[in-house]
Short mmCIF file of C-alpha atoms in Angstrom, two decimals:
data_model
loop_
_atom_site.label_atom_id
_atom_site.label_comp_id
_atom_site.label_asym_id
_atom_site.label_seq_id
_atom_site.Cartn_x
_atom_site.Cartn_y
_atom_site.Cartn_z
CA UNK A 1 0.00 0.00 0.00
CA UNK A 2 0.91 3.48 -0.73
CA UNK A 3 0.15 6.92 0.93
CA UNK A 4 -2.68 9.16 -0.41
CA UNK A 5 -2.62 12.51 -0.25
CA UNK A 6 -5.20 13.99 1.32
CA UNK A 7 -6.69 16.98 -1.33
CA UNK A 8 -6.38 14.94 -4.23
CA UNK A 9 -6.98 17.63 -6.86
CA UNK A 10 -3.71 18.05 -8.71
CA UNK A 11 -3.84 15.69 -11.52
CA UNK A 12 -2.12 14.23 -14.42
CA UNK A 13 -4.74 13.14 -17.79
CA UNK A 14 -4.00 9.65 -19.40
CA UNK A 15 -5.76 10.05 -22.82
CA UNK A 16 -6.17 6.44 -24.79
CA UNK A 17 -7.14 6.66 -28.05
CA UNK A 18 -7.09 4.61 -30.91
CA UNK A 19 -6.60 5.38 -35.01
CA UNK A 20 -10.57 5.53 -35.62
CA UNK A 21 -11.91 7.49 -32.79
CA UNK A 22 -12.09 10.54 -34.78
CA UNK A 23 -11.02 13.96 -33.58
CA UNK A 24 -8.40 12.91 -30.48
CA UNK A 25 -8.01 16.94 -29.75
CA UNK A 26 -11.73 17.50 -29.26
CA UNK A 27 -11.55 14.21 -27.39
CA UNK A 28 -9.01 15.47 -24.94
CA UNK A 29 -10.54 19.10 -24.58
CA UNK A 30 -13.41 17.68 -23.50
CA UNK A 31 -12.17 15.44 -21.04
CA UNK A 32 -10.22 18.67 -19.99
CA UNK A 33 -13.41 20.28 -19.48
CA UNK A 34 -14.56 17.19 -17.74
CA UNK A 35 -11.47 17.45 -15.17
CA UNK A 36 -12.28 21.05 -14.75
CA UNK A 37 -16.03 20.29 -13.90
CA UNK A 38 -14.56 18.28 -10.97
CA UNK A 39 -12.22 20.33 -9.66
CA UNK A 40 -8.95 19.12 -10.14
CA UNK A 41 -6.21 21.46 -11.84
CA UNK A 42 -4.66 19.83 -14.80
CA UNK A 43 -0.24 19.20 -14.23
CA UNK A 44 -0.05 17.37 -17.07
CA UNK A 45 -1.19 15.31 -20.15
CA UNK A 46 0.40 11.90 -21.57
CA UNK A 47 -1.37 10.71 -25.06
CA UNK A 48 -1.72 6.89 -25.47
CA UNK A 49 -2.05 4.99 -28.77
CA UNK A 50 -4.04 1.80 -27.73
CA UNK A 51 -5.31 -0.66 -30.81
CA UNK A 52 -4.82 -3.91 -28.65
CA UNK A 53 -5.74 -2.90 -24.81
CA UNK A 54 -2.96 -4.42 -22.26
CA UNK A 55 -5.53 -6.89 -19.59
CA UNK A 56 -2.94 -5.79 -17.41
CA UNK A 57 -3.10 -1.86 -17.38
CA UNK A 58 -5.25 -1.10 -20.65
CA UNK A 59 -2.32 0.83 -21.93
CA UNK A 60 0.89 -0.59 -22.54
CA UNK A 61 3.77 -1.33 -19.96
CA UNK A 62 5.93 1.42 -21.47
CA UNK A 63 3.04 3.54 -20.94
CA UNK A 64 2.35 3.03 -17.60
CA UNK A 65 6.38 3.00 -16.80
CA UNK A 66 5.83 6.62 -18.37
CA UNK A 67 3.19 7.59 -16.26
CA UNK A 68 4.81 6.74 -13.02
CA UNK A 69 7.86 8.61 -13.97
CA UNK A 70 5.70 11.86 -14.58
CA UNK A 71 3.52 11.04 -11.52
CA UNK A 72 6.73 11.41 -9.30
CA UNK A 73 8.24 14.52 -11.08
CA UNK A 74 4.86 16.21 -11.24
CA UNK A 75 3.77 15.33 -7.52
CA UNK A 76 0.36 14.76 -8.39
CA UNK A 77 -1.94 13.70 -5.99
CA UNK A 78 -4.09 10.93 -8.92
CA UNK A 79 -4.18 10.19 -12.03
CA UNK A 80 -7.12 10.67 -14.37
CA UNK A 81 -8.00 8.40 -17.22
CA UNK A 82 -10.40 9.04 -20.05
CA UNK A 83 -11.34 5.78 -20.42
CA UNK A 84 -13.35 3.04 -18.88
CA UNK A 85 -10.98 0.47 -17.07
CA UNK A 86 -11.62 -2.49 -15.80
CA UNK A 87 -11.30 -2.59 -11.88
CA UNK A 88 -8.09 -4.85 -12.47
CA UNK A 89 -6.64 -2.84 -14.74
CA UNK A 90 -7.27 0.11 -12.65
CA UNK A 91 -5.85 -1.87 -9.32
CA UNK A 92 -3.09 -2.37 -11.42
CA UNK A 93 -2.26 0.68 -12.59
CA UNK A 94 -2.98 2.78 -9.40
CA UNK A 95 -0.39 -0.05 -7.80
CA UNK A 96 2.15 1.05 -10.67
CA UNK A 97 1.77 4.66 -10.50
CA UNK A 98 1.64 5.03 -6.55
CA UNK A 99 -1.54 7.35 -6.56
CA UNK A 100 -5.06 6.85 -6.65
CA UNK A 101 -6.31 6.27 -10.36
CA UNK A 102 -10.17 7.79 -11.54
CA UNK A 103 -11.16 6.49 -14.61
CA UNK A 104 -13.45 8.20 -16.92
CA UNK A 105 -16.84 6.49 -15.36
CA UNK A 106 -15.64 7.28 -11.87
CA UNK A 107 -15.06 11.31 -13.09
CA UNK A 108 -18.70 11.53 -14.22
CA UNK A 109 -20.03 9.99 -10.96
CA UNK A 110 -18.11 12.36 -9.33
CA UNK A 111 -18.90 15.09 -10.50
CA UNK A 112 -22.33 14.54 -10.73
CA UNK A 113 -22.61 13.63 -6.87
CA UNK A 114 -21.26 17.61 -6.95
CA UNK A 115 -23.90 18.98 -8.54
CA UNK A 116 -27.37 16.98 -7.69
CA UNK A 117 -29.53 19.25 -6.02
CA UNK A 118 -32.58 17.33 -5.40
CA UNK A 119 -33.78 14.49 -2.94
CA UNK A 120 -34.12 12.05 -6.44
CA UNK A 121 -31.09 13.12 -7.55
CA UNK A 122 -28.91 12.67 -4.73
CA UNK A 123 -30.21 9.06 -4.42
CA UNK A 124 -29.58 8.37 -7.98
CA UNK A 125 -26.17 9.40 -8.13
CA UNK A 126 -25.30 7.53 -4.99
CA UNK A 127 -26.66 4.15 -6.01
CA UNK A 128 -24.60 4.49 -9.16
CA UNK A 129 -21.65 5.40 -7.19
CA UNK A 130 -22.46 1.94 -5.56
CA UNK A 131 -22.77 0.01 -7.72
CA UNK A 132 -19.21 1.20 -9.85
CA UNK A 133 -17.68 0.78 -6.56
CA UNK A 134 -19.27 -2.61 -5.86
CA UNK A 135 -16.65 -4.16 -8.30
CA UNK A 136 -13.91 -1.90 -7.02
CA UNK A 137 -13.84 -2.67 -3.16
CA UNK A 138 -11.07 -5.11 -3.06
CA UNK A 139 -8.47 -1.89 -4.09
CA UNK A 140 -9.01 -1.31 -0.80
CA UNK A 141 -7.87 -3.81 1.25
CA UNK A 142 -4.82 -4.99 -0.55
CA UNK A 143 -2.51 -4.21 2.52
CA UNK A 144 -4.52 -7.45 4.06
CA UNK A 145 -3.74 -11.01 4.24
CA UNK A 146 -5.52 -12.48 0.63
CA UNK A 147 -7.92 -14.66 1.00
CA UNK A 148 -6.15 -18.14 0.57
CA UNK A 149 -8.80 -20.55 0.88
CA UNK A 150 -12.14 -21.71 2.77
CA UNK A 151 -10.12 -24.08 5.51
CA UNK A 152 -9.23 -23.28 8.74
CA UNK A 153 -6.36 -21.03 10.00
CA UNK A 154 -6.01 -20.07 6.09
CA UNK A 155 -9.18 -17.26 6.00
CA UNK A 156 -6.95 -13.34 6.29
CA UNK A 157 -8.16 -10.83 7.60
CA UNK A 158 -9.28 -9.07 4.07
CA UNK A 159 -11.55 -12.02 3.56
CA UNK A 160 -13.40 -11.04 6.73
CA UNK A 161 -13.56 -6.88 6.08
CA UNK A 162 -14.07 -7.44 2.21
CA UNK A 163 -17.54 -9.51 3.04
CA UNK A 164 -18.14 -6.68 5.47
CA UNK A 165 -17.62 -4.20 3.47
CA UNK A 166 -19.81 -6.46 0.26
CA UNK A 167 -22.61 -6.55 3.12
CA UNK A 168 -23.22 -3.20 4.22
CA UNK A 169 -22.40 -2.20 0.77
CA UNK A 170 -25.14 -4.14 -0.48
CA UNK A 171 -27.86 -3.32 2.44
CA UNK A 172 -27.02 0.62 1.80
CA UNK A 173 -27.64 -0.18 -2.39
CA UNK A 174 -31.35 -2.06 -0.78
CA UNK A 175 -32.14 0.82 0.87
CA UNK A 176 -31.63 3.42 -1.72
CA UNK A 177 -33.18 1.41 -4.16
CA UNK A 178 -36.29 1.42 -1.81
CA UNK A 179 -36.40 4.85 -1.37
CA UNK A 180 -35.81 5.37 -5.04
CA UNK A 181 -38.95 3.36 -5.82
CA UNK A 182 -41.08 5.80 -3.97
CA UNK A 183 -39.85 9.06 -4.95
CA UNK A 184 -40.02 7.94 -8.97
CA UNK A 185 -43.61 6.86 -7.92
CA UNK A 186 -44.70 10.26 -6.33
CA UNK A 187 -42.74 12.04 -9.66
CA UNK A 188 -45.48 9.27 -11.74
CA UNK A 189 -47.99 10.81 -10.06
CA UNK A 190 -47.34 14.41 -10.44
CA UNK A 191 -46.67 13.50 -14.04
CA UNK A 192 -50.00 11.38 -14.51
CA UNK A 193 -51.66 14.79 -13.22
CA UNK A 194 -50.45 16.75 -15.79
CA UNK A 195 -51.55 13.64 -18.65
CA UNK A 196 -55.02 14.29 -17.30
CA UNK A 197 -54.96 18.10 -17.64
CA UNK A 198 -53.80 17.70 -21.33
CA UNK A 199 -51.25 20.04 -21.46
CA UNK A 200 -48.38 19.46 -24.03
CA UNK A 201 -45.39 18.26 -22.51
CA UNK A 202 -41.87 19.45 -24.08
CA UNK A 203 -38.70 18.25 -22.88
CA UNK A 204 -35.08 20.27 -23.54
CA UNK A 205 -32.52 17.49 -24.24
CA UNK A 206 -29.00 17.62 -26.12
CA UNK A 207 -25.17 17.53 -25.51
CA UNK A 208 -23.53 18.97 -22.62
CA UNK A 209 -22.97 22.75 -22.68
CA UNK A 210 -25.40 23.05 -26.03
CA UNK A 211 -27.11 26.02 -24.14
CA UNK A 212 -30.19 23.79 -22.90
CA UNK A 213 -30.65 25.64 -19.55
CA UNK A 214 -29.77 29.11 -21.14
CA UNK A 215 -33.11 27.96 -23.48
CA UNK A 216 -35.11 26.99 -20.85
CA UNK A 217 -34.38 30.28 -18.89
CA UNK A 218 -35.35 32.55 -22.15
CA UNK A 219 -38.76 30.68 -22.66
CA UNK A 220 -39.92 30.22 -19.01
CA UNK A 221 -39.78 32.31 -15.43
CA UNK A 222 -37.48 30.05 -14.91
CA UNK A 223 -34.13 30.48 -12.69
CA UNK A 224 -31.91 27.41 -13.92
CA UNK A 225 -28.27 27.60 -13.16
CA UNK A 226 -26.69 28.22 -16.79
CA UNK A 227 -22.69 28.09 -16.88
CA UNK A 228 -20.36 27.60 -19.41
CA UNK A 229 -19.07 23.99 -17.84
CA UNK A 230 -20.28 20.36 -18.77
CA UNK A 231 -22.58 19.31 -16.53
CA UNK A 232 -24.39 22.58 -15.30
CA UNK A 233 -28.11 20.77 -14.62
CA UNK A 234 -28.51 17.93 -13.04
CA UNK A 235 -31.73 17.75 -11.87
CA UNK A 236 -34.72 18.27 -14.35
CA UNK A 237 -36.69 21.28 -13.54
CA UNK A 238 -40.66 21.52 -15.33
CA UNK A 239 -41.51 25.30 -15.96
CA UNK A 240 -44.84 26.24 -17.58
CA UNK A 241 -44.59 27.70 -21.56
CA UNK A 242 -46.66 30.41 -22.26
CA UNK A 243 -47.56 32.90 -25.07
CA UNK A 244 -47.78 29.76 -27.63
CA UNK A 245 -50.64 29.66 -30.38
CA UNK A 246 -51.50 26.37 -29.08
CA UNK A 247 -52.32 27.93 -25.34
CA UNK A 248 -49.78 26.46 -22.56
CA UNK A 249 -47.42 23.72 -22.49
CA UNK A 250 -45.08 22.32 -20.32
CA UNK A 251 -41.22 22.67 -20.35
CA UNK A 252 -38.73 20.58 -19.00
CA UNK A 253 -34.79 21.11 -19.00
CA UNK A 254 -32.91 17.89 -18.76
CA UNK A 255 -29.46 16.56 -18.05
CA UNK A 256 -26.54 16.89 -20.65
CA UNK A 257 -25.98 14.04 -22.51
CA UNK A 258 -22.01 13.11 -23.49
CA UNK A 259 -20.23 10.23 -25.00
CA UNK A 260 -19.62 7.16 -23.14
CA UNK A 261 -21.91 8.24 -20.01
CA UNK A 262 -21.39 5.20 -17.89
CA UNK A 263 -24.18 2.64 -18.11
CA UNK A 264 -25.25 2.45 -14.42
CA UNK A 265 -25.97 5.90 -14.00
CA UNK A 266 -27.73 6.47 -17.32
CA UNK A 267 -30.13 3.37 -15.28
CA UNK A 268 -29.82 5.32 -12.42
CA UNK A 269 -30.99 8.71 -14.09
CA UNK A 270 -33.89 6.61 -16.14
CA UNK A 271 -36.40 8.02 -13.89
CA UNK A 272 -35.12 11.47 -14.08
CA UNK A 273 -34.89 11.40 -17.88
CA UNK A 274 -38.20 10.07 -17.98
CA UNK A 275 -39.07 13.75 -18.65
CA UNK A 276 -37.53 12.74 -22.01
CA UNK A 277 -39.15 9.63 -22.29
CA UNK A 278 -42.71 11.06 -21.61
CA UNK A 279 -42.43 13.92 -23.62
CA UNK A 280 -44.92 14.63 -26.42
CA UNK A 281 -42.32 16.77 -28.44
CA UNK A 282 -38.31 16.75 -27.50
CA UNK A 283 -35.94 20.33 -28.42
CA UNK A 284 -33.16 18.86 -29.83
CA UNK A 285 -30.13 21.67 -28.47
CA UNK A 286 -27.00 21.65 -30.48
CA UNK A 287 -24.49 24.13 -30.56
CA UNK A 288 -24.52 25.79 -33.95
CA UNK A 289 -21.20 26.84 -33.93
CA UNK A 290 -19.67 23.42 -32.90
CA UNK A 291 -18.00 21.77 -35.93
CA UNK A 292 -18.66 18.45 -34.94
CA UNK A 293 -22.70 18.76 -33.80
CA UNK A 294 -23.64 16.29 -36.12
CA UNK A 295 -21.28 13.74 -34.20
CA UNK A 296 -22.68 15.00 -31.20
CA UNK A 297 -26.34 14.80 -32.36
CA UNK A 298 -25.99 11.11 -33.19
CA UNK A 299 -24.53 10.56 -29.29
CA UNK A 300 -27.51 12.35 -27.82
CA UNK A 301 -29.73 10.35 -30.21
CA UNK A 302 -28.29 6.86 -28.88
CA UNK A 303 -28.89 7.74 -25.55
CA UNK A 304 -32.52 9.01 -26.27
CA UNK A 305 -32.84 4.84 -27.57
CA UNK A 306 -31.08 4.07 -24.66
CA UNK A 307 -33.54 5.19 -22.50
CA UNK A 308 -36.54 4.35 -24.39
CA UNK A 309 -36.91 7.90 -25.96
CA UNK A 310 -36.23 7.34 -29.78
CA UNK A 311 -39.42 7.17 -31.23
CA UNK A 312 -40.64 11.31 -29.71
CA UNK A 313 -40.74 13.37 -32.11
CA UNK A 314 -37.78 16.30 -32.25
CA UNK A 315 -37.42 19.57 -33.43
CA UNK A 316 -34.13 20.80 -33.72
CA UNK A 317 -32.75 23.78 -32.22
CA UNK A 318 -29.33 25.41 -33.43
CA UNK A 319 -28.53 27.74 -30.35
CA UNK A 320 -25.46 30.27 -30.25
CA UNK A 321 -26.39 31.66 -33.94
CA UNK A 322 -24.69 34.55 -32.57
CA UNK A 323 -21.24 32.80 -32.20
CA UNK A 324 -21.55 30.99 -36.08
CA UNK A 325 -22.80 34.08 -38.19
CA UNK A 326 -25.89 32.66 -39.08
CA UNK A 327 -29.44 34.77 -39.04
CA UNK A 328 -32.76 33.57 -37.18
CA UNK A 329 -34.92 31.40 -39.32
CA UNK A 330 -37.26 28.44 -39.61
CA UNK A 331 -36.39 25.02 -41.51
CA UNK A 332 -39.30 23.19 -42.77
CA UNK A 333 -39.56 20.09 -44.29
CA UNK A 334 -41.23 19.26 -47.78
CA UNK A 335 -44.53 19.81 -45.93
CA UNK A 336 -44.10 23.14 -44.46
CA UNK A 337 -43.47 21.06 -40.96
CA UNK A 338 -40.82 22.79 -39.01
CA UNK A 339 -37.74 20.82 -38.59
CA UNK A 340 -35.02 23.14 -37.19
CA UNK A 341 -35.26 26.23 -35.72
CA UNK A 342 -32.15 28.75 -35.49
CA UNK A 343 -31.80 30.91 -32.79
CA UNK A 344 -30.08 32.36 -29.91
CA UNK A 345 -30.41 31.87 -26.45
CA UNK A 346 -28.35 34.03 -24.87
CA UNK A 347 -28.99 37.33 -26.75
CA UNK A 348 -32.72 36.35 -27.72
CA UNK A 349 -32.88 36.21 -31.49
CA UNK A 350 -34.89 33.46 -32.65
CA UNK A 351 -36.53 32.76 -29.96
CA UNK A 352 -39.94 34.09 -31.06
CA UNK A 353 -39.74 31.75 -33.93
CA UNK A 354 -38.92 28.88 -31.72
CA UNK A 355 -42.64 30.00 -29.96
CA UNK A 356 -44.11 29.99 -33.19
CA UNK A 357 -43.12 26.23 -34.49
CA UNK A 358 -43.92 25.17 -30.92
CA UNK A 359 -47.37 26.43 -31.96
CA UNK A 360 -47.59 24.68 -35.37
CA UNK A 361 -46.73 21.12 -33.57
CA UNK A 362 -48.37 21.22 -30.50
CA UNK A 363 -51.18 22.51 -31.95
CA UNK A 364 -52.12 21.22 -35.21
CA UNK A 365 -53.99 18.29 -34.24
CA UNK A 366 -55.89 19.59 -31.22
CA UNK A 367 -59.59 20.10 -30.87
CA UNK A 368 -60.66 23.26 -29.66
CA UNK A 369 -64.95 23.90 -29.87
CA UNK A 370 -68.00 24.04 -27.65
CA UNK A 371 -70.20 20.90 -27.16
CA UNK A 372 -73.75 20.87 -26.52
CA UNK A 373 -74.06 17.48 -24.85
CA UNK A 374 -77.43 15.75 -23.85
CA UNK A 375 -77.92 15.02 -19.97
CA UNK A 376 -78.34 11.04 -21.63
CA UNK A 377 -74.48 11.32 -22.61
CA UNK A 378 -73.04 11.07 -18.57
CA UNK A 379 -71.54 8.83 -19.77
CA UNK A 380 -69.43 10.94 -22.12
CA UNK A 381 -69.23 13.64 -19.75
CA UNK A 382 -67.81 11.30 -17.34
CA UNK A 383 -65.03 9.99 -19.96
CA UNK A 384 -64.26 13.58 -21.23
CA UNK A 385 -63.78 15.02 -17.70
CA UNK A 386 -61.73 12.05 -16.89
CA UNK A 387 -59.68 12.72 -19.88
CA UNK A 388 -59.06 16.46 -19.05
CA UNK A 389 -60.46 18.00 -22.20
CA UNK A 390 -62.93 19.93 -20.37
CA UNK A 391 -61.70 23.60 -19.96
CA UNK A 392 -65.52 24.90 -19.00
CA UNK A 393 -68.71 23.71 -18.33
CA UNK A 394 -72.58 25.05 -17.29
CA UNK A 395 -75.39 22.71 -16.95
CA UNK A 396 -79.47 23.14 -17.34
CA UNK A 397 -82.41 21.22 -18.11
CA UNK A 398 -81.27 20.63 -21.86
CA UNK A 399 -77.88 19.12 -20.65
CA UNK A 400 -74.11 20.43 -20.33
CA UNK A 401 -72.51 23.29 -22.76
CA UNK A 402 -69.18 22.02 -22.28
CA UNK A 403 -65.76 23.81 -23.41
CA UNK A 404 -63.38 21.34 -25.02
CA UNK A 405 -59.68 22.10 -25.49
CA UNK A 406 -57.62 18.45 -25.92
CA UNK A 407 -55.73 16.55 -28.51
CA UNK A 408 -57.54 14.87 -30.91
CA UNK A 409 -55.98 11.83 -30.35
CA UNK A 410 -57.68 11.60 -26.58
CA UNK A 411 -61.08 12.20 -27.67
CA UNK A 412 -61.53 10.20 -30.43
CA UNK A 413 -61.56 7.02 -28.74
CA UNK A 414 -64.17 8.06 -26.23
CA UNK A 415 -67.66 7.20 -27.91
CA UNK A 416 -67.62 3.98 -25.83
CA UNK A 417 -70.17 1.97 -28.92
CA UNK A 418 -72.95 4.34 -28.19
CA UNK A 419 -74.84 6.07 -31.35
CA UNK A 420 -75.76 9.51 -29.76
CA UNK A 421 -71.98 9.77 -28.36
CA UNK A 422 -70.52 8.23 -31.70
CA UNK A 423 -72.54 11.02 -33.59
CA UNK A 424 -71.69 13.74 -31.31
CA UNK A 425 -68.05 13.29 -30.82
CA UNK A 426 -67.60 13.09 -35.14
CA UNK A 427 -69.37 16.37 -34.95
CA UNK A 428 -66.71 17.49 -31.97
CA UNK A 429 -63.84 15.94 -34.42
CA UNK A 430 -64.95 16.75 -38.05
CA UNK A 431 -62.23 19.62 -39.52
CA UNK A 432 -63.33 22.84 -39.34
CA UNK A 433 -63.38 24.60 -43.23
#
């Protein structure tokens, strides 16, 4: 065993990369940015060309030789590695190196136990801290006897703290899990609640540091935290959308998405991106002035499938206009749909047409009229109410005068076989010319 140092922020960057990974610079910027995120100031940076990964280090032995030799002229407190290792390979290497070694999985959890802000949050990020360190806890106890076999007078000392350790490690991961459970089932039910009120629901999703929460702050009351850093917004906040042709909608800013996000905490997060998921439209963010936001799109797109959220319809939104030289305008498809929307969220151009094809989708298939129904048809005013498409209603001996304001796509299936409902909801539905 070696000593730690206590601060642990003075770090040196192993970057892996390999000949078809694309842009290595952008790569290495970004995990920069990452490093930055977390804290740590940056004493130095060793490149790594890895086609066949060493099992014993993931980089090669004259690699790792190199990065113990800069670890001891640097005096840096751990090394940082932007890629995910094995926990062998990172036992391994932190035993090489003398310092602790983070690799790129264990950055992200870090620095998103930082920034969580709310009750779900905090209990998502710590389970997926858990469960990475779950197949990391023998680093630990190295300095102990190893376990040597089951007979007697041959169990060490580790044997005995490891299953400790495996225990309450696995009763704490129980217990989160539990309370987990219930807070994503109280979210379900705020979220059902706004299904039956029928308001459209639009989610903000797209790379880290696209402008997302800088969006969500120009459209809405809002007060997100917007920074120029990856990672800004954890937590998903739901803002009401007003001043759309369609009437009101609902707006919700999401996490950043970014390459290789490690797989238990995009589980982890599934409730929280379940904004996403449940969305009826998703803003696409990308940073117009990026040159490599259609690499980035594609990323945020496989984690939208990921998490079950490929098949919601998008609208693309190229923010920073202001920083590529392009004007405000509207793409539209062969249809006259609009498909990508150019604007800028941080001085405000564009963001009066973003309003306007919010209007066009949310609100082209939506039934707005009055309905004279029958006090026979309870039965439809029961389903209707139920369904939330009834804005306004008075009642007298001829029956209800109801307001309806609802997709079309909820009241259509509510005739329930009947021939008076049938007849009155195609008069409800028919297009007006």
């Amino acid at each position: 065993m070696f000593d730690r140092h206590k601060k642990g922020d003075r770090a040196l960057l192993l970057l892996p990369h390999s000949r078809g990974e694309g842009d290595t610079v952008r790569r290495g910027e970004e995990f920069a940015e990452l490093v930055k995120s977390a804290g740590a100031e940056i004493l130095g940076v060793i490149a790594a060309r890895v086609e066949d990964p060493n099992p014993r280090y993931y980089v090669g032995s004259g690699k790792a030789d190199e990065v113990a030799e800069a670890v001891r002229a640097l005096e840096v407190d751990l090394v940082l590695v932007d890629h995910v290792l094995t926990p062998v390979q990172e036992r391994n290497l932190e035993k090489h190196v003398g310092v602790r070694v983070v690799d790129r999985a264990g950055l992200i959890l870090d620095i998103f136990a930082q920034r969580a802000r709310s009750h779900e949050g905090k209990l998502e990020v710590e389970l997926a801290q858990l469960k990475h360190l779950a197949t990391r806890l023998v680093r630990g106890w190295t300095h102990l006897d190893a376990q040597r076999g089951g007979a007697i007078g041959n169990r060490g000392p580790g044997e005995t703290q490891l299953e400790t350790d495996r225990r309450l490690l696995a009763e704490r991961v129980k217990m989160l899990t539990k309370r987990l459970q219930k807070v994503q089932t109280q979210r379900g039910q705020q979220r059902r609640a706004r299904l039956r009120n029928i308001v459209p629901r639009v989610a903000l999703v797209g790379y880290t540091n696209a402008g997302k929460s800088t969006l969500f702050n120009a459209l809405t009351t809002g007060d997100v935290y917007a920074a120029d850093q990856l990672f800004a917004t954890l937590d998903p906040t739901v803002r009401k959308l007003e001043n759309l042709s369609c009437g009101p909608a609902v707006l919700a800013d999401t996490v950043g998405f970014i390459r290789e996000l490690p797989h238990d905490l995009v589980a982890a997060f599934r409730a929280t991106l379940a904004e996403a998921r449940d969305a009826d439209l998703l803003l696409h963010v990308s940073d117009a002035a990026d040159e490599e936001r259609e690499r980035l799109h594609r990323v945020v797109d496989n984690v939208l499938e990921e998490i079950d959220a490929g098949d919601v319809p998008q609208l693309q939104v190229m923010n920073k206009i202001d920083l590529a030289g392009v004007e405000p305008r509207i793409d539209r498809d062969a249809s006259g749909k609009p498909v990508r929307v150019w604007l800028s969220a941080a001085t405000g151009a564009g963001t009066e047409l973003l309003r306007q094809a919010l209007g066009e989708l949310l609100g082209g298939d939506r039934v707005r009229s009055e309905l004279q129904l029958p006090l026979s048809a309870g039965r439809l005013h029961a389903r209707l109410k139920a369904a939330g498409a009834i804005t306004g209603e008075t009642i007298d001996e001829h029956g209800w005068q109801l307001h309806i304001d609802a997709p079309r796509s909820v009241i259509a299936p509510l005739s329930g076989g009947d021939a008076v409902e049938t007849r009155l909801l195609r008069e409800l539905l028919a297009p007006v010319d």
